[in-house]
N, C-alpha and C. Protein backbone atom coordinates (compact mmCIF):
# COMPACT_ATOMS: atom_id res chain seq x y z
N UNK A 1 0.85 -1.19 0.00
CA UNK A 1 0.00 0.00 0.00
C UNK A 1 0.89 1.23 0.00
N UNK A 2 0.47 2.41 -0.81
CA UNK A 2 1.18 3.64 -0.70
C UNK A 2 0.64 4.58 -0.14
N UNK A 3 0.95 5.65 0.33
CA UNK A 3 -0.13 6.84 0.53
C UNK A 3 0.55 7.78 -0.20
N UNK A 4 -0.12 8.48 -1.09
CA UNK A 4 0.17 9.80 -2.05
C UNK A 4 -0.40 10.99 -1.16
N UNK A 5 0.24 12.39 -0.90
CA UNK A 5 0.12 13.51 -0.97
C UNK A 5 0.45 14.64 -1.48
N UNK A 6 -0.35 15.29 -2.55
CA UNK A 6 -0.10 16.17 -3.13
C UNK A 6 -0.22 17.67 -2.13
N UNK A 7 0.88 18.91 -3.27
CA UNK A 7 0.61 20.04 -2.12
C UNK A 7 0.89 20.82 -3.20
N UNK A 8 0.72 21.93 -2.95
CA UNK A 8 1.64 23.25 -3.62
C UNK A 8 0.57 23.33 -5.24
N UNK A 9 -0.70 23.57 -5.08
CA UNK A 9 -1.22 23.87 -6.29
C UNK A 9 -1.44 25.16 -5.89
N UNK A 10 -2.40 25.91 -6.65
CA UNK A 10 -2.50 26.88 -6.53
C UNK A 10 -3.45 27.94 -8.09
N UNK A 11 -3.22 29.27 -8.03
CA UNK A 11 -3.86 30.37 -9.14
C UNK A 11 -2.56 30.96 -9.29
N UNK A 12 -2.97 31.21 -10.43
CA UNK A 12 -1.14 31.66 -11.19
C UNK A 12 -1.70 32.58 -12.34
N UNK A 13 -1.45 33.38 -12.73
CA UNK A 13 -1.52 33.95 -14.52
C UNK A 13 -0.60 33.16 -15.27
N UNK A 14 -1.12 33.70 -16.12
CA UNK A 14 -0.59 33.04 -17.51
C UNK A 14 1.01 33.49 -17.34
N UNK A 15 1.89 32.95 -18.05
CA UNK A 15 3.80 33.10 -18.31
C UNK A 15 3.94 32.42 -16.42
N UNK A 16 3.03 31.72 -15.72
CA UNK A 16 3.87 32.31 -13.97
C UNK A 16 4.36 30.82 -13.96
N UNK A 17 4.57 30.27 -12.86
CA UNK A 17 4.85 29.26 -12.21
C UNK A 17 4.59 28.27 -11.22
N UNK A 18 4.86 27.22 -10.78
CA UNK A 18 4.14 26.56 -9.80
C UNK A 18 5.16 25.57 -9.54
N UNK A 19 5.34 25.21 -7.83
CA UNK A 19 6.16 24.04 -7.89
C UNK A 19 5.43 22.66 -7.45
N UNK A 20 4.89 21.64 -7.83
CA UNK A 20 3.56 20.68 -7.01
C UNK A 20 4.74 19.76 -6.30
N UNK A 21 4.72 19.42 -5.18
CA UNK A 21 4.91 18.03 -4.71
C UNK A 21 4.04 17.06 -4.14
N UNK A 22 4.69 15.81 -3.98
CA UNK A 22 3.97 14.42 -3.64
C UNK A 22 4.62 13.91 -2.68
N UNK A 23 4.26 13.95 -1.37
CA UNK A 23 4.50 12.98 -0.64
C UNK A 23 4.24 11.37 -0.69
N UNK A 24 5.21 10.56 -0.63
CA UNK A 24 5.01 9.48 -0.54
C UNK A 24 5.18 8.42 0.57
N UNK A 25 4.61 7.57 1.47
CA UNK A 25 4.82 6.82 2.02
C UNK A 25 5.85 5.89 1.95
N UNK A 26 5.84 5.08 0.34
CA UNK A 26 6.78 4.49 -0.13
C UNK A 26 7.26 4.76 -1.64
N UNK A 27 8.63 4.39 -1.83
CA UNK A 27 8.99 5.20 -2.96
C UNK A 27 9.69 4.19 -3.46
N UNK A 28 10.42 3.69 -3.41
CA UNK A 28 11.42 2.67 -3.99
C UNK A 28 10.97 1.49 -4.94
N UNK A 29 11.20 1.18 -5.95
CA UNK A 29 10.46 0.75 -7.27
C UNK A 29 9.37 0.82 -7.39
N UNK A 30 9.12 2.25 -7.29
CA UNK A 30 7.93 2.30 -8.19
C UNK A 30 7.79 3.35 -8.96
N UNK A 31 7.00 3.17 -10.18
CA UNK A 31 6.97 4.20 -11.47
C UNK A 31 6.25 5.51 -10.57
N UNK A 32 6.85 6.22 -10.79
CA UNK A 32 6.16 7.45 -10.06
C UNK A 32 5.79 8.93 -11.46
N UNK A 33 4.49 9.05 -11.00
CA UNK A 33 3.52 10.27 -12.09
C UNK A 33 2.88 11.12 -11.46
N UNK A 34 2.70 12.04 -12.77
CA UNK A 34 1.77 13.18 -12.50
C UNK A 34 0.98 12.95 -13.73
N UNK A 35 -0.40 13.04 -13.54
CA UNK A 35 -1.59 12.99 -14.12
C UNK A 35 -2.34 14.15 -13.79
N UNK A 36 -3.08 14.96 -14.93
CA UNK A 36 -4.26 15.68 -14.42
C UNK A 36 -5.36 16.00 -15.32
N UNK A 37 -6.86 16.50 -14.58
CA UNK A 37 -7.51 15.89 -15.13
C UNK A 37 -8.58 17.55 -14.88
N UNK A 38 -8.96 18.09 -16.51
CA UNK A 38 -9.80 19.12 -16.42
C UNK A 38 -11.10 18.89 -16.59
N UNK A 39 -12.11 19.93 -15.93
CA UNK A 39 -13.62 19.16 -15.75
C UNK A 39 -13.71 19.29 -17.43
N UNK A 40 -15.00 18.09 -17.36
CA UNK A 40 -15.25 17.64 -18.47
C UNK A 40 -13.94 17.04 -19.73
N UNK A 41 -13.09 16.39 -19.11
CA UNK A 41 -12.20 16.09 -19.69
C UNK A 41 -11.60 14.66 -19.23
N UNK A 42 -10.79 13.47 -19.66
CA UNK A 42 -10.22 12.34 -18.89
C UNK A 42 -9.33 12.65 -18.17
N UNK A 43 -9.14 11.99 -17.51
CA UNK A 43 -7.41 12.58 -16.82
C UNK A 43 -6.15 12.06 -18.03
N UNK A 44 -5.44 12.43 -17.69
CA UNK A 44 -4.51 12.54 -18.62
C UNK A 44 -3.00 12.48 -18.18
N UNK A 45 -2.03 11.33 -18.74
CA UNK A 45 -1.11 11.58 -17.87
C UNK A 45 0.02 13.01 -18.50
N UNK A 46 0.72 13.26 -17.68
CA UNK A 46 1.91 14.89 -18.08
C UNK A 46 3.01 14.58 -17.60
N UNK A 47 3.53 13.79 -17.02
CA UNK A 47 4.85 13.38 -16.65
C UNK A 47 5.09 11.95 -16.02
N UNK A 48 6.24 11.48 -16.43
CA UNK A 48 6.74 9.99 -15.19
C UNK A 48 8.09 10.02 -15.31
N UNK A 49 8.49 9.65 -14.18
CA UNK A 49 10.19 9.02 -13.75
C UNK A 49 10.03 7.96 -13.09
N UNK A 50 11.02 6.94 -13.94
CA UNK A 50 10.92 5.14 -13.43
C UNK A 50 11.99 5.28 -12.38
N UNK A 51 12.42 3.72 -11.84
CA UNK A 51 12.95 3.33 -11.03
C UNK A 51 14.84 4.09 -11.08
N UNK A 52 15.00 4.13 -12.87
CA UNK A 52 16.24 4.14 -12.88
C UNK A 52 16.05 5.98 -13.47
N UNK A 53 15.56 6.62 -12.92
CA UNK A 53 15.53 8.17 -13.39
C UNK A 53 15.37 8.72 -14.39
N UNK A 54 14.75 7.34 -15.68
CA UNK A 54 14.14 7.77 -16.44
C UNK A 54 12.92 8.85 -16.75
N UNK A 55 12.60 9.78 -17.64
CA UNK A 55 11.65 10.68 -17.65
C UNK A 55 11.35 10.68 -18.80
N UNK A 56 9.56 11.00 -18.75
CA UNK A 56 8.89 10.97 -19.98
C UNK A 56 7.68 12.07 -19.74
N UNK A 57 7.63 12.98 -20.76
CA UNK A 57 6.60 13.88 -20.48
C UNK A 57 5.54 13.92 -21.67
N UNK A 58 4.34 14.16 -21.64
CA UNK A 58 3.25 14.48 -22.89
C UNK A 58 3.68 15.73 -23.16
N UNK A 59 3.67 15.79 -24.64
CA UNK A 59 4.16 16.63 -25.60
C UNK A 59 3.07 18.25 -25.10
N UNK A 60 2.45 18.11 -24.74
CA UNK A 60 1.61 19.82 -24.59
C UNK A 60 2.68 20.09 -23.17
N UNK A 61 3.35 19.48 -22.33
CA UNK A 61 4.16 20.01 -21.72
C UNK A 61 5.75 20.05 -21.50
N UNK A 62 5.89 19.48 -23.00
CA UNK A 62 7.72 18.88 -22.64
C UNK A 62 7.92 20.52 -22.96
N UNK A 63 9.43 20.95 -22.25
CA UNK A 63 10.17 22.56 -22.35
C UNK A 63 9.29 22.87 -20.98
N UNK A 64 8.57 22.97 -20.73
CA UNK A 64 7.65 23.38 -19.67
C UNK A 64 7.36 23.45 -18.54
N UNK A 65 7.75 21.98 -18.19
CA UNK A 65 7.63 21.15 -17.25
C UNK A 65 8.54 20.67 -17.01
N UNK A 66 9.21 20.21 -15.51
CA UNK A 66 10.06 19.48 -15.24
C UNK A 66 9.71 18.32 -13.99
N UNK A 67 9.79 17.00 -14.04
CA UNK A 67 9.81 15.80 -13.21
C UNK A 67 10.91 15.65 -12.63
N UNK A 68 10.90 15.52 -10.87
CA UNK A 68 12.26 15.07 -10.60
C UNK A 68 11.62 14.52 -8.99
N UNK A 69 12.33 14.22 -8.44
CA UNK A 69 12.36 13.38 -6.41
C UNK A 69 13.34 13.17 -5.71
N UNK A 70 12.73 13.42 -4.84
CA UNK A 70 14.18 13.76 -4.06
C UNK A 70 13.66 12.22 -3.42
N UNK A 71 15.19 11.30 -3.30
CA UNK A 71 14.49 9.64 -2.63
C UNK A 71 14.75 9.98 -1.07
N UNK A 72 15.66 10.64 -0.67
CA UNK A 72 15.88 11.12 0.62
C UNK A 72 14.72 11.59 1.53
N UNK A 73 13.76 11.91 0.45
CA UNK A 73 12.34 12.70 1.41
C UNK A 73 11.19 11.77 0.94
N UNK A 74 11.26 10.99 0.16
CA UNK A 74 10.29 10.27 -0.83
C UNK A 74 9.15 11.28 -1.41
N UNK A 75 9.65 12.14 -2.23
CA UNK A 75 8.94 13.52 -2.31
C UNK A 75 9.32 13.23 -3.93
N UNK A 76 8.20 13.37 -4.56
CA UNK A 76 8.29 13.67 -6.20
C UNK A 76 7.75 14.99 -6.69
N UNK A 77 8.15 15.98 -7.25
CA UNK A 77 8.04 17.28 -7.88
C UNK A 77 7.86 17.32 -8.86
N UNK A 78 7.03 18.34 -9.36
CA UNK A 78 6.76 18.92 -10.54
C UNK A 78 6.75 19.79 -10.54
N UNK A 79 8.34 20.60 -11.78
CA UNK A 79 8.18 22.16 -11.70
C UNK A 79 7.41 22.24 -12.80
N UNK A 80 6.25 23.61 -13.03
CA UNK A 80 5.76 23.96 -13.70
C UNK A 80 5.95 25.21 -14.42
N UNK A 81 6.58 25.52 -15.33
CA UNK A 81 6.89 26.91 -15.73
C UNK A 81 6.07 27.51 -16.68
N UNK A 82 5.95 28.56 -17.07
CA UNK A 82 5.65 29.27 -18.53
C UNK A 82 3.91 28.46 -18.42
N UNK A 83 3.28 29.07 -17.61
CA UNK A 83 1.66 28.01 -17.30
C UNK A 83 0.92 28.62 -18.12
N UNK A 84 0.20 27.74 -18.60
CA UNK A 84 -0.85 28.22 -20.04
C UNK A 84 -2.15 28.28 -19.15
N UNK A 85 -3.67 28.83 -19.66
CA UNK A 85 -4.81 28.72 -19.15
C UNK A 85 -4.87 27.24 -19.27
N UNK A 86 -4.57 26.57 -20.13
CA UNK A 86 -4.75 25.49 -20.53
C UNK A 86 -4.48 24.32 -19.69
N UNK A 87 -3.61 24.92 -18.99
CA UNK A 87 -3.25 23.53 -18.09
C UNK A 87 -3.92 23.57 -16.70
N UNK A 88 -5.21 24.32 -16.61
CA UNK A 88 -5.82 24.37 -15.87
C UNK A 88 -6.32 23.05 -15.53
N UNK A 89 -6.31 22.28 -14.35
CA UNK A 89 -6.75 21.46 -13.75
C UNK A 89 -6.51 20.89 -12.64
N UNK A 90 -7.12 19.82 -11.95
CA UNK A 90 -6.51 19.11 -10.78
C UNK A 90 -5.44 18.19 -10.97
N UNK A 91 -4.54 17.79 -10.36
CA UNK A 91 -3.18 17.64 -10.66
C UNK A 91 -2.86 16.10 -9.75
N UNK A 92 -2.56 14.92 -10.38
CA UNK A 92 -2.66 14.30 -9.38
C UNK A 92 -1.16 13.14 -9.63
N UNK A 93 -0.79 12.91 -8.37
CA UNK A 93 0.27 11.77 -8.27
C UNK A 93 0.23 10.58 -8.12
N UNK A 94 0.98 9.95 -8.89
CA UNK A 94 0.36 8.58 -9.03
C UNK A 94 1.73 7.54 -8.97
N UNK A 95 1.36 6.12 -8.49
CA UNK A 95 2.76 5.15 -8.52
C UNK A 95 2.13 3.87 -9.31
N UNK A 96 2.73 3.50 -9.72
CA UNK A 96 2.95 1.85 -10.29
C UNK A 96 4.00 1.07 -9.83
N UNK A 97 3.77 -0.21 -9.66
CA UNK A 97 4.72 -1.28 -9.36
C UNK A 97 5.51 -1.91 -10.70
N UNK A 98 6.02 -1.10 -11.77
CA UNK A 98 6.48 -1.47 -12.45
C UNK A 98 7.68 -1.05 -12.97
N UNK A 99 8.41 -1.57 -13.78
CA UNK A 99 10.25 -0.95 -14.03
C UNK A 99 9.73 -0.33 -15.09
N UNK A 100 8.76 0.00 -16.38
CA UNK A 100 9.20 0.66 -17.17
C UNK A 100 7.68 1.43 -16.81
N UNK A 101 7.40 2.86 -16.78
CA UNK A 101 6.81 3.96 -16.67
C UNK A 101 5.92 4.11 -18.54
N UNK A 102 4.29 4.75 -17.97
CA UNK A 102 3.66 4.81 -19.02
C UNK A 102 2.52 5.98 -18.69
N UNK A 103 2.58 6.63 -19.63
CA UNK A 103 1.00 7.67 -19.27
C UNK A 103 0.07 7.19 -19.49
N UNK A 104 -0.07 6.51 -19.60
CA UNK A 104 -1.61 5.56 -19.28
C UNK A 104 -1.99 5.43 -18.07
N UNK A 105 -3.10 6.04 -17.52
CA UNK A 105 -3.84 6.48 -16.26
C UNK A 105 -3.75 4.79 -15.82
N UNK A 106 -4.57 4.21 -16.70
CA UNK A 106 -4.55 2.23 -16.20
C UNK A 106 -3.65 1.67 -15.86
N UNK A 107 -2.33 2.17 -15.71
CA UNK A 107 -0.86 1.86 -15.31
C UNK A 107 -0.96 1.56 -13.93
N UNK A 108 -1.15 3.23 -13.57
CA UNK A 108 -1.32 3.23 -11.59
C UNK A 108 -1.86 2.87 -10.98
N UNK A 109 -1.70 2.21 -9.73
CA UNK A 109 -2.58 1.49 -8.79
C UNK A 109 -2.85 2.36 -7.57
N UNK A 110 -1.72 3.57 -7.37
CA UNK A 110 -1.94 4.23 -6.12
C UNK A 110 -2.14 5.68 -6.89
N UNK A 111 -3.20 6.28 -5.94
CA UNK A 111 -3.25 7.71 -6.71
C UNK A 111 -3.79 8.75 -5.11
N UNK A 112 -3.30 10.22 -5.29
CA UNK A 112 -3.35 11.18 -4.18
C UNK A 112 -5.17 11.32 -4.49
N UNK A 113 -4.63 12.55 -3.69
CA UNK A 113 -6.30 12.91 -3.73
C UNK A 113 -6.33 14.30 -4.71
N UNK A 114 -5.03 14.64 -5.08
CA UNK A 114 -5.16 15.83 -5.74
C UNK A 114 -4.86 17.53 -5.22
N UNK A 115 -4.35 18.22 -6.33
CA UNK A 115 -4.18 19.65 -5.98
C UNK A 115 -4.42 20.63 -6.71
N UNK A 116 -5.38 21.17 -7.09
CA UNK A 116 -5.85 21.98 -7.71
C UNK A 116 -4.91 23.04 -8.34
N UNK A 117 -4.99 23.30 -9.92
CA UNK A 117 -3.86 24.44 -10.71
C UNK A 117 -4.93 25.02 -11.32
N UNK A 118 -4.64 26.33 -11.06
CA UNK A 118 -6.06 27.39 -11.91
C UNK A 118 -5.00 28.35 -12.48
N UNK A 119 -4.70 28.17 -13.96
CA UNK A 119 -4.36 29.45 -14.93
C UNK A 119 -5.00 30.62 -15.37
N UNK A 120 -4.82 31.95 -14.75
CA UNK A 120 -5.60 32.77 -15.41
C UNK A 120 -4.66 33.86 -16.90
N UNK A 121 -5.93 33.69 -17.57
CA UNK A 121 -4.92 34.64 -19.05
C UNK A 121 -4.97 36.24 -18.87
């Protein structure tokens, strides 16, 4: 079992920034993500880093966005830079028990409860 906590969302204008983290209970092999999900929309995954510090981001945020964790805190981050209205949504962290990482929401087995990102233009 994991426990996910997300923090650090927030209202931003457009060009600003945001830093999200995830607390984790447990961290050590597992695919660790950020998924988020705007109303009337699926969730969607936006970033993952596997076991071996691999990273993979969806193309509406690669340059943009950055994935990284500190294993010392079991804390996974997402910097968010240059924020569009667009990426308005709830923001959520997610783990899998697996070595190779996928944005496919059906991947994860553990997921936070979420942190709200509101872009204004």
């Amino acid at each position: 079992q994991v426990q996910l906590v997300e923090s650090g969302g927030g209202s931003v204008q457009a060009g600003g920034s945001l830093r999200l983290s995830c607390a984790a209970s447990r961290y050590r092999n597992y695919c660790m993500g950020w998924f988020r999900q705007a109303p009337g929309k699926e969730r969607e995954g936006v970033a993952t880093i596997g076991i071996y510090g691999d990273k993979n981001y969806a193309e509406s945020v690669k340059g943009r966005f950055t994935i990284s964790q500190d294993n010392a805190r079991n804390t996974l981050y997402l910097q968010m830079n240059s924020l569009e209205p667009e990426d308005t949504a709830m923001y959520y962290c997610a783990a899998a028990p697996t070595v190779s990482c996928s944005l496919l929401r059906f991947a994860y087995t553990y997921w936070g409860q979420g942190t709200q990102v509101t872009v204004s233009s």
